[in-house]
JSON list of C-alpha atoms in Angstrom, two decimals:
[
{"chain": "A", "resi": 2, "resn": "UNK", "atom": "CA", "xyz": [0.00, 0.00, 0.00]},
{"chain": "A", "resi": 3, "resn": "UNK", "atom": "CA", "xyz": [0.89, 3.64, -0.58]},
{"chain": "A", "resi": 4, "resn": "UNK", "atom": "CA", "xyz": [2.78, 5.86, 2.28]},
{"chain": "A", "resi": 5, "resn": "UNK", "atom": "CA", "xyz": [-0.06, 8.37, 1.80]},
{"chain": "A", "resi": 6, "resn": "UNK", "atom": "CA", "xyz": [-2.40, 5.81, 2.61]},
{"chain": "A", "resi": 7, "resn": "UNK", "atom": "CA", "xyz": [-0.74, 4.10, 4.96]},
{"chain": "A", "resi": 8, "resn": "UNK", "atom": "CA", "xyz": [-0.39, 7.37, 7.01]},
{"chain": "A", "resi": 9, "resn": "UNK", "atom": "CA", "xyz": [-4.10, 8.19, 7.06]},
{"chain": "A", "resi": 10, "resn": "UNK", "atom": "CA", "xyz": [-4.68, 4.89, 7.66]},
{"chain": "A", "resi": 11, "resn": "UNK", "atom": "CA", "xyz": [-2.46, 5.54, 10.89]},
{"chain": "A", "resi": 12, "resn": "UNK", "atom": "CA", "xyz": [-4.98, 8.65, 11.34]},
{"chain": "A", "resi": 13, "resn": "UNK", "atom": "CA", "xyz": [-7.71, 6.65, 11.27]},
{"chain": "A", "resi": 14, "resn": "UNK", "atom": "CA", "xyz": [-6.03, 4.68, 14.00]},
{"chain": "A", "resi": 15, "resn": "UNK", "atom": "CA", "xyz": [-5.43, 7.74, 16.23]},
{"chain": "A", "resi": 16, "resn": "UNK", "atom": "CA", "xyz": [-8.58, 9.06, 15.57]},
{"chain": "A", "resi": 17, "resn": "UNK", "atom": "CA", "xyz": [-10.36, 5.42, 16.59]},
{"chain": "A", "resi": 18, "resn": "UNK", "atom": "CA", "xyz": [-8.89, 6.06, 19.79]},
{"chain": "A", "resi": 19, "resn": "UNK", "atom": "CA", "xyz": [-10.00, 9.55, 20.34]},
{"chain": "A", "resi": 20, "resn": "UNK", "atom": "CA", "xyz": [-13.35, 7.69, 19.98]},
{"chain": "A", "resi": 21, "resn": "UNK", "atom": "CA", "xyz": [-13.22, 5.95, 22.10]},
{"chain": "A", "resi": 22, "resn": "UNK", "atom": "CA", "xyz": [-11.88, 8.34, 24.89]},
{"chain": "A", "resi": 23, "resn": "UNK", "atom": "CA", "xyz": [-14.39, 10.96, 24.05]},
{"chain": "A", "resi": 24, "resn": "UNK", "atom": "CA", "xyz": [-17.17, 7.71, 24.52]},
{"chain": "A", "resi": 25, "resn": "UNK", "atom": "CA", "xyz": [-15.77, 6.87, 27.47]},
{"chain": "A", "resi": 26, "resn": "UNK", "atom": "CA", "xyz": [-16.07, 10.54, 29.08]},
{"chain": "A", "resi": 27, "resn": "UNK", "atom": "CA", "xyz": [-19.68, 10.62, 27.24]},
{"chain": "A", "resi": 28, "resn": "UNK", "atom": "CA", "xyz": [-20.64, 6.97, 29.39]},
{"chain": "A", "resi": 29, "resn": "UNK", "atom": "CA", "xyz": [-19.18, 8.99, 33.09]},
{"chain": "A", "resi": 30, "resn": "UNK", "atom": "CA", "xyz": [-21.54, 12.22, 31.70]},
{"chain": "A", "resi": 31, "resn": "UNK", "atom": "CA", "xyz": [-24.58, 9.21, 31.55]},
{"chain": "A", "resi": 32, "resn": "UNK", "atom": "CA", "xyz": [-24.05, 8.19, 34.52]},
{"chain": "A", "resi": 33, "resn": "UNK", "atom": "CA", "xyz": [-24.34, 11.94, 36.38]},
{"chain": "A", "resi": 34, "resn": "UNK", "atom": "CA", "xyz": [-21.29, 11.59, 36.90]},
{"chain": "A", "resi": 35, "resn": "UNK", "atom": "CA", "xyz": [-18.29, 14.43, 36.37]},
{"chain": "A", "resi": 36, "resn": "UNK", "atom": "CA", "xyz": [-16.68, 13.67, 33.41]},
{"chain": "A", "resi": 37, "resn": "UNK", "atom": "CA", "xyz": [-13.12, 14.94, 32.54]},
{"chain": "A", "resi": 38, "resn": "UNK", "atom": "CA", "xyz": [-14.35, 18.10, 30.59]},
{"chain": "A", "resi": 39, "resn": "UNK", "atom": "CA", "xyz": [-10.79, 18.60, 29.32]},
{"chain": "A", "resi": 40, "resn": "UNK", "atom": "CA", "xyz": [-11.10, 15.27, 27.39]},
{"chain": "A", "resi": 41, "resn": "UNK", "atom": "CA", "xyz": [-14.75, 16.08, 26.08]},
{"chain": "A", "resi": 42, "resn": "UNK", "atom": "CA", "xyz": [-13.35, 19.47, 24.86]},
{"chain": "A", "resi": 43, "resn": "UNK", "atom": "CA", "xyz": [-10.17, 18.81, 23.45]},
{"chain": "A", "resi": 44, "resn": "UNK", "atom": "CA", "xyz": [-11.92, 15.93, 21.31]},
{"chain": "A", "resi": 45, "resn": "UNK", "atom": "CA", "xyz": [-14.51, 18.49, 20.38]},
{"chain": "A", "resi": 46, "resn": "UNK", "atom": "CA", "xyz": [-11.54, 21.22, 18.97]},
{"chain": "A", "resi": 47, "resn": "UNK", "atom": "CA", "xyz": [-9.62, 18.35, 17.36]},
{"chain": "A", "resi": 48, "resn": "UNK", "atom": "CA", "xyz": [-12.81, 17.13, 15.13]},
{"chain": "A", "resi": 49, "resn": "UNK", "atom": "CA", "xyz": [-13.09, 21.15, 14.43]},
{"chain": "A", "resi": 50, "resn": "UNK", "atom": "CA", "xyz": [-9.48, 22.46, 13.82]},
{"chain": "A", "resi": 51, "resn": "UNK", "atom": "CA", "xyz": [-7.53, 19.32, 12.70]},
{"chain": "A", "resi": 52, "resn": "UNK", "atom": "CA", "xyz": [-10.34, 16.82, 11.27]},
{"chain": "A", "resi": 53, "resn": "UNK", "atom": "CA", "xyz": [-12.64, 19.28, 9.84]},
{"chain": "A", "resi": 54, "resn": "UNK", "atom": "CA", "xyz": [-9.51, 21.61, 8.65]},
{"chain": "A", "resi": 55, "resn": "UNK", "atom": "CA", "xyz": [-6.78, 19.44, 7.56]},
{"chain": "A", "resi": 56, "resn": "UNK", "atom": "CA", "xyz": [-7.21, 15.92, 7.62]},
{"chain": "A", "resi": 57, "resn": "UNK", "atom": "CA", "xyz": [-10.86, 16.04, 5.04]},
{"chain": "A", "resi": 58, "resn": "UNK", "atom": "CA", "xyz": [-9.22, 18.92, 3.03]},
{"chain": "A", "resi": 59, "resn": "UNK", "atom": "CA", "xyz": [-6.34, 16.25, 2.02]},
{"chain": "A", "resi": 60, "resn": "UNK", "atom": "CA", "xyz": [-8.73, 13.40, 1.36]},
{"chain": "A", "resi": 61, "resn": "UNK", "atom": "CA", "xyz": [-10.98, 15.67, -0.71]},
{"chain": "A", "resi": 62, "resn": "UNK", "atom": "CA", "xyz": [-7.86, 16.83, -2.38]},
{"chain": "A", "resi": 63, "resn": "UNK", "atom": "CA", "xyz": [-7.23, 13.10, -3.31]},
{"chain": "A", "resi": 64, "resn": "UNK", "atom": "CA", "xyz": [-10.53, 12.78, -4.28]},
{"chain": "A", "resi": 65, "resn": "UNK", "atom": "CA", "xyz": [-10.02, 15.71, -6.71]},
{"chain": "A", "resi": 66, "resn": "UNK", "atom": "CA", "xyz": [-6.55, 13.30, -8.30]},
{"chain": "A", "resi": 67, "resn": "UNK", "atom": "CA", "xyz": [-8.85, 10.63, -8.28]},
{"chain": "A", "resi": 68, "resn": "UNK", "atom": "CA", "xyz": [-11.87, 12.53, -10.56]},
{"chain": "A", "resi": 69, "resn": "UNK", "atom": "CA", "xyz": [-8.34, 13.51, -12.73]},
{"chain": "A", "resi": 70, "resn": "UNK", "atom": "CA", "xyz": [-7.76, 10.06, -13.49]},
{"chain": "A", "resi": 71, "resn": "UNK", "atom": "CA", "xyz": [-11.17, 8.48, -13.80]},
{"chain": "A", "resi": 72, "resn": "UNK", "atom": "CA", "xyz": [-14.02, 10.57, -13.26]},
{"chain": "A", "resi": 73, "resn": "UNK", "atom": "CA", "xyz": [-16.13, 8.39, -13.07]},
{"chain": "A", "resi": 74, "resn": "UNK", "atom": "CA", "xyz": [-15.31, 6.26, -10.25]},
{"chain": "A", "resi": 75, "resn": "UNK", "atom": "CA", "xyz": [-14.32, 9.89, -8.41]},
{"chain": "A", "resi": 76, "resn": "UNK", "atom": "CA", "xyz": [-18.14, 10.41, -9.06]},
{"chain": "A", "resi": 77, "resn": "UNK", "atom": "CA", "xyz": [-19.54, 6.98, -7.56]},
{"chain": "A", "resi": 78, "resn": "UNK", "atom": "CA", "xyz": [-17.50, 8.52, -4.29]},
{"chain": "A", "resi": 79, "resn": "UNK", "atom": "CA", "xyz": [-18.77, 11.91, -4.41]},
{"chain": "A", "resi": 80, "resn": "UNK", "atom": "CA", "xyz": [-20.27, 10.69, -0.97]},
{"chain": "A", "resi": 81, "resn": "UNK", "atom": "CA", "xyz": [-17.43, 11.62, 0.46]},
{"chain": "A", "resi": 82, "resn": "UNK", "atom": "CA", "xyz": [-17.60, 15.50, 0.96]},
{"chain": "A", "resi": 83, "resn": "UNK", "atom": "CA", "xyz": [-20.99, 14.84, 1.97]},
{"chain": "A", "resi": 84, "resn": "UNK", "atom": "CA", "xyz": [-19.67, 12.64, 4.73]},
{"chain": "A", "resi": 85, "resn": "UNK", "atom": "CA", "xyz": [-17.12, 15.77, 5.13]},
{"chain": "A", "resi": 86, "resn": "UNK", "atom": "CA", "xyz": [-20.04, 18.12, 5.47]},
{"chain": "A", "resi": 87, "resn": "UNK", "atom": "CA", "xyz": [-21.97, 16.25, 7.90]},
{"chain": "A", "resi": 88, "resn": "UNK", "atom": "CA", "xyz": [-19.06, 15.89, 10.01]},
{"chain": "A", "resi": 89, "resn": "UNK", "atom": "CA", "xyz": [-18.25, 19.15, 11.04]},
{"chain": "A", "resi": 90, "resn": "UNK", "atom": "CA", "xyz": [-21.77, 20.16, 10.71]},
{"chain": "A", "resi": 91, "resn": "UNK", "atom": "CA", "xyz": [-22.54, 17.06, 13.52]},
{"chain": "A", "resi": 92, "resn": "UNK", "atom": "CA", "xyz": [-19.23, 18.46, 15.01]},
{"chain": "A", "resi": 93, "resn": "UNK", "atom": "CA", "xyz": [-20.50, 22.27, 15.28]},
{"chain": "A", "resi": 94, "resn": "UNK", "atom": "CA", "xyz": [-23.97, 20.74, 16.51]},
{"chain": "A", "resi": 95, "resn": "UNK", "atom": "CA", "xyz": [-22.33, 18.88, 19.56]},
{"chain": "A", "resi": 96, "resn": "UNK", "atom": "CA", "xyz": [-19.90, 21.71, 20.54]},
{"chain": "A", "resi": 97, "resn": "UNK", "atom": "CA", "xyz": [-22.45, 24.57, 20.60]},
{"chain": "A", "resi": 98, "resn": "UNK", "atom": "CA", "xyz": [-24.32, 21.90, 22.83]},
{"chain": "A", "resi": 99, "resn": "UNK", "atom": "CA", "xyz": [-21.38, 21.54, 24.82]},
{"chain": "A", "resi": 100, "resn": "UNK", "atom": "CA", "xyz": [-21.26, 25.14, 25.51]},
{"chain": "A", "resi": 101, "resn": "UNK", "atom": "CA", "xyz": [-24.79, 25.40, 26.30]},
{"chain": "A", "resi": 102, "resn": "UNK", "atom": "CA", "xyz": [-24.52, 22.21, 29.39]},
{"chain": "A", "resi": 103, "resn": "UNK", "atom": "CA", "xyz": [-21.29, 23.98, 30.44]},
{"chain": "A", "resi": 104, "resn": "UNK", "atom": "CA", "xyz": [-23.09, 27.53, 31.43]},
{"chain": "A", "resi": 105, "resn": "UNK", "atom": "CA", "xyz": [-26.57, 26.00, 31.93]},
{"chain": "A", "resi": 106, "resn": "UNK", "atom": "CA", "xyz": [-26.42, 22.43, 33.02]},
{"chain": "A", "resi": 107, "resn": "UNK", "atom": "CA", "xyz": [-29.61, 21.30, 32.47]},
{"chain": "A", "resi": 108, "resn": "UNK", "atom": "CA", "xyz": [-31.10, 17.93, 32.06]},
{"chain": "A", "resi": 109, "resn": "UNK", "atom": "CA", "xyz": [-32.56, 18.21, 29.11]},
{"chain": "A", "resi": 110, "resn": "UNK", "atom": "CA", "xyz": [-29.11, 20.11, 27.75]},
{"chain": "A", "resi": 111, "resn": "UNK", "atom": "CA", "xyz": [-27.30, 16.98, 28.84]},
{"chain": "A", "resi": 112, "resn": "UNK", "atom": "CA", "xyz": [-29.47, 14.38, 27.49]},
{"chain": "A", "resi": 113, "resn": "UNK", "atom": "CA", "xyz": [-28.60, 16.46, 24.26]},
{"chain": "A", "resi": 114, "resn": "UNK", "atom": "CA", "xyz": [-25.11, 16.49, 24.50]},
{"chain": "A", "resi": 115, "resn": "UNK", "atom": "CA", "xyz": [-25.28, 12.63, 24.75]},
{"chain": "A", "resi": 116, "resn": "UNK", "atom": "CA", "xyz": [-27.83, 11.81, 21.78]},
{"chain": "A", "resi": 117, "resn": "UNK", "atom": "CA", "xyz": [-25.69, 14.59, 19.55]},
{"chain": "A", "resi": 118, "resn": "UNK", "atom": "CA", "xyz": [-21.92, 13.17, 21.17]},
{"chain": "A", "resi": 119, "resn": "UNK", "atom": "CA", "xyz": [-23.15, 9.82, 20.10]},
{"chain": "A", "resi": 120, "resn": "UNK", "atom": "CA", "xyz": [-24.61, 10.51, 17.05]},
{"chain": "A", "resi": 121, "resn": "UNK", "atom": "CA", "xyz": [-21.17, 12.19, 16.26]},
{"chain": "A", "resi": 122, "resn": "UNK", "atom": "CA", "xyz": [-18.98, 9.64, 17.58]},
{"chain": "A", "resi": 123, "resn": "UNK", "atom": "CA", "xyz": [-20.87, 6.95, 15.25]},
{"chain": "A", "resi": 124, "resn": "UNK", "atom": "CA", "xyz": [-21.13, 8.96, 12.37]},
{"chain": "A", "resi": 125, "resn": "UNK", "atom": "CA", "xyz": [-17.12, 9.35, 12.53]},
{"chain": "A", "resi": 126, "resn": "UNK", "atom": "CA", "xyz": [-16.65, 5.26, 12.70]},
{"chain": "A", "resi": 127, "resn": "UNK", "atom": "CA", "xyz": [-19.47, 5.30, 9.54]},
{"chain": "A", "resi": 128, "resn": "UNK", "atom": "CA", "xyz": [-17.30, 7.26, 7.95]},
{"chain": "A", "resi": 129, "resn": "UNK", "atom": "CA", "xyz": [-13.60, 5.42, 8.60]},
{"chain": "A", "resi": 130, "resn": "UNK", "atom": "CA", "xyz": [-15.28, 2.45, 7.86]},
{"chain": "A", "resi": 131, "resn": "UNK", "atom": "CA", "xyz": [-16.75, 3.43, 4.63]},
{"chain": "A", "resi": 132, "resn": "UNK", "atom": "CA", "xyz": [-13.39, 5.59, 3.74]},
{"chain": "A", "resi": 133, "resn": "UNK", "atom": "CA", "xyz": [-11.17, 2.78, 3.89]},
{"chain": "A", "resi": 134, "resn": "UNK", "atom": "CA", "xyz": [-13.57, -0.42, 2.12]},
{"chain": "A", "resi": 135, "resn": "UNK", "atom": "CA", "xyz": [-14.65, 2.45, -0.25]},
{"chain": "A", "resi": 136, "resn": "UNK", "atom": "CA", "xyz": [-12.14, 5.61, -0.90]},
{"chain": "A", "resi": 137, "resn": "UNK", "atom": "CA", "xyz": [-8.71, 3.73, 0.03]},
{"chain": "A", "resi": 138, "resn": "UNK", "atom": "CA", "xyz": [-8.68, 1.18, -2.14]},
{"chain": "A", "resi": 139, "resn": "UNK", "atom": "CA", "xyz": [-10.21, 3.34, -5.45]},
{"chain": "A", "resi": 140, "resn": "UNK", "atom": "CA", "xyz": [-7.14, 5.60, -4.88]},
{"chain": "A", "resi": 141, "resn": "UNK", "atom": "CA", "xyz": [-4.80, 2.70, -4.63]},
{"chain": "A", "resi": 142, "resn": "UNK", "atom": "CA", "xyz": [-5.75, 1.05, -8.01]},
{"chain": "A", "resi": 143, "resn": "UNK", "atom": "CA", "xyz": [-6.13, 4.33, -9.95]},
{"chain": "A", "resi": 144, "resn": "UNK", "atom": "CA", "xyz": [-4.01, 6.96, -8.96]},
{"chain": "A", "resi": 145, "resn": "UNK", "atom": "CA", "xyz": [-0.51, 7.07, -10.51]},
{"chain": "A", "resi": 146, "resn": "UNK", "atom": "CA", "xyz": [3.14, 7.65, -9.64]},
{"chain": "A", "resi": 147, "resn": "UNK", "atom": "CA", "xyz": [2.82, 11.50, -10.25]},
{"chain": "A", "resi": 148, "resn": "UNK", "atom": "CA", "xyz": [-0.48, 11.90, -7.97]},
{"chain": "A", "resi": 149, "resn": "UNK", "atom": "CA", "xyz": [1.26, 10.54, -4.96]},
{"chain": "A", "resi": 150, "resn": "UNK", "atom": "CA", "xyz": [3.88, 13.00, -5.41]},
{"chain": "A", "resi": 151, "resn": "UNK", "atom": "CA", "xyz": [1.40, 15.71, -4.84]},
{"chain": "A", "resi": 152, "resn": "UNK", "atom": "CA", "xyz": [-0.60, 13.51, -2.36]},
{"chain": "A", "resi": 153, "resn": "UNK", "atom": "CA", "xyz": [2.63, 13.68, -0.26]},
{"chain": "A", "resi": 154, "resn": "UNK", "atom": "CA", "xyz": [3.78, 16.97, -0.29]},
{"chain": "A", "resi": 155, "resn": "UNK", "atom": "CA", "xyz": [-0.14, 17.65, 1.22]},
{"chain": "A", "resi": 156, "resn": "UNK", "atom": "CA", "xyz": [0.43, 15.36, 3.44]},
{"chain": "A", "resi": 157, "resn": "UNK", "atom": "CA", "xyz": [3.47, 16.67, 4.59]},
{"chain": "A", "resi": 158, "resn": "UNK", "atom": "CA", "xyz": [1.98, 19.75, 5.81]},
{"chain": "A", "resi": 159, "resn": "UNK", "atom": "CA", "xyz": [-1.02, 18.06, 7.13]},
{"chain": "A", "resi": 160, "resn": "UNK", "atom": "CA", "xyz": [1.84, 16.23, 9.23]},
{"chain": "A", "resi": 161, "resn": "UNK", "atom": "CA", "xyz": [2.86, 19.75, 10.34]},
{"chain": "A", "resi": 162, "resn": "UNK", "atom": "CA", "xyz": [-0.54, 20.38, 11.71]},
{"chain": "A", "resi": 163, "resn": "UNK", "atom": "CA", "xyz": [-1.15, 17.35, 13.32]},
{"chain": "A", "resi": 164, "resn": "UNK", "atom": "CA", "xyz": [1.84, 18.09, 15.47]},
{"chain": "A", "resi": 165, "resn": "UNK", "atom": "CA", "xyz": [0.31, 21.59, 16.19]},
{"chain": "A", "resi": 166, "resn": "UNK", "atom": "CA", "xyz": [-2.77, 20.14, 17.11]},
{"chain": "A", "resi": 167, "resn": "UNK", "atom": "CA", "xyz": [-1.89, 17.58, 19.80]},
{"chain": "A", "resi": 168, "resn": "UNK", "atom": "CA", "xyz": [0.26, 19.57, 21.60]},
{"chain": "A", "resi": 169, "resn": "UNK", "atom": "CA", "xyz": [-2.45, 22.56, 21.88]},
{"chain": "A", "resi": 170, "resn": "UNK", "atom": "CA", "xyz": [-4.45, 19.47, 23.61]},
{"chain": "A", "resi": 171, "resn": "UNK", "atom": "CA", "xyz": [-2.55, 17.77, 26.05]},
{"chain": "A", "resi": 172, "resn": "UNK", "atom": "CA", "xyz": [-5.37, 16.54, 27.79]},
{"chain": "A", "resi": 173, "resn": "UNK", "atom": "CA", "xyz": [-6.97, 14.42, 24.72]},
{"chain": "A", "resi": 174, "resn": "UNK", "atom": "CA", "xyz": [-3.71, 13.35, 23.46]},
{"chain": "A", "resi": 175, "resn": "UNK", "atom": "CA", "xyz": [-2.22, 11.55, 26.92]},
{"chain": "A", "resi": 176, "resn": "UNK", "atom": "CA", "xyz": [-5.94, 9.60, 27.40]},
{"chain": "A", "resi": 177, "resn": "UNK", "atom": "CA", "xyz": [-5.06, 8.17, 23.87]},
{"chain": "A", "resi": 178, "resn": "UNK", "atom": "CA", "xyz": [-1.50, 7.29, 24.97]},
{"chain": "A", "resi": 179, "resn": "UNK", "atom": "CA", "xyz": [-3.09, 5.31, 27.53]},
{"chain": "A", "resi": 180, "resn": "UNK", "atom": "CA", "xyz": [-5.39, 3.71, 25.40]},
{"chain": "A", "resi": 181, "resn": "UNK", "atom": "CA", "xyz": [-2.32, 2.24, 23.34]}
]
């Protein structure tokens, strides 16, 4: 397999295990009781400035190499950037939710925040799921030498950012060192 899909293939790792902190924190939150808010948050702000920014931006730019090469098949995965879309709008959704149970606390606030965490939370595995039976393997038998150059060099500074990210959220990032 390619390095460019290997790596978001790693990403998809990494962001499996965010899952399944953020779940966890969402299962103490059930339960009444306090979660670690930190956790909740940080996952929040990665889905927004890293997932939402970066990461889909690169695989929509792949897409785009793809639809270069056979448009066709780019077309029968068009899904894609409406998976994208629904993402961060899901992801916008849950963290203005957030904010509301944070300054108002109330019950019915926090039986929102756990319908709209989940329904995030699931749509994101969805999505992996359907990414790499789907998207991965289209790009691996049609794009050529020449796309992965350029697939690389975005990935590269999508690297960058990733590094940015988790350290601006130490809290997220050392409950997924402990869940490896």
């Amino acid at each position: 397999m390619n390095e460019v899909l290997t790596s978001l293939l790693i990403e998809h790792e990494h962001i499996r295990k965010m899952l399944v902190c953020f779940d966890a924190q969402l299962a103490v939150f059930e339960r009444a009781e306090p979660p670690d808010y930190d956790i909740l948050s940080d996952s929040l702000a990665y889905c927004k400035d890293y997932l939402d920014v970066w990461h889909h931006e690169r695989e929509d730019r792949l897409l785009d190499l793809l639809g270069r090469r056979d448009a066709g098949k780019a077309a029968s995965l068009a899904e894609l950037d409406d998976q994208h879309k629904g993402l961060a709008k899901c992801t916008v959704q849950v963290v203005r939710v957030f904010k509301d149970v944070a300054e108002r606390g109330a019950v019915r606030l926090r039986e929102e925040l756990l319908r709209s965490g989940c329904e995030l939370s699931n749509a994101y595995r969805h999505h992996l799921a359907w990414e790499e039976a789907n998207f991965f393997p289209a790009l691996d038998r049609t794009l050529e030498p020449d796309d992965w150059g350029v697939a690389q060099s975005d990935a590269s500074r999508c690297e960058a950012a990733a590094h940015a990210v988790r350290n601006r959220y130490p809290a997220l990032f050392r409950a997924i060192a402990e869940k490896i």
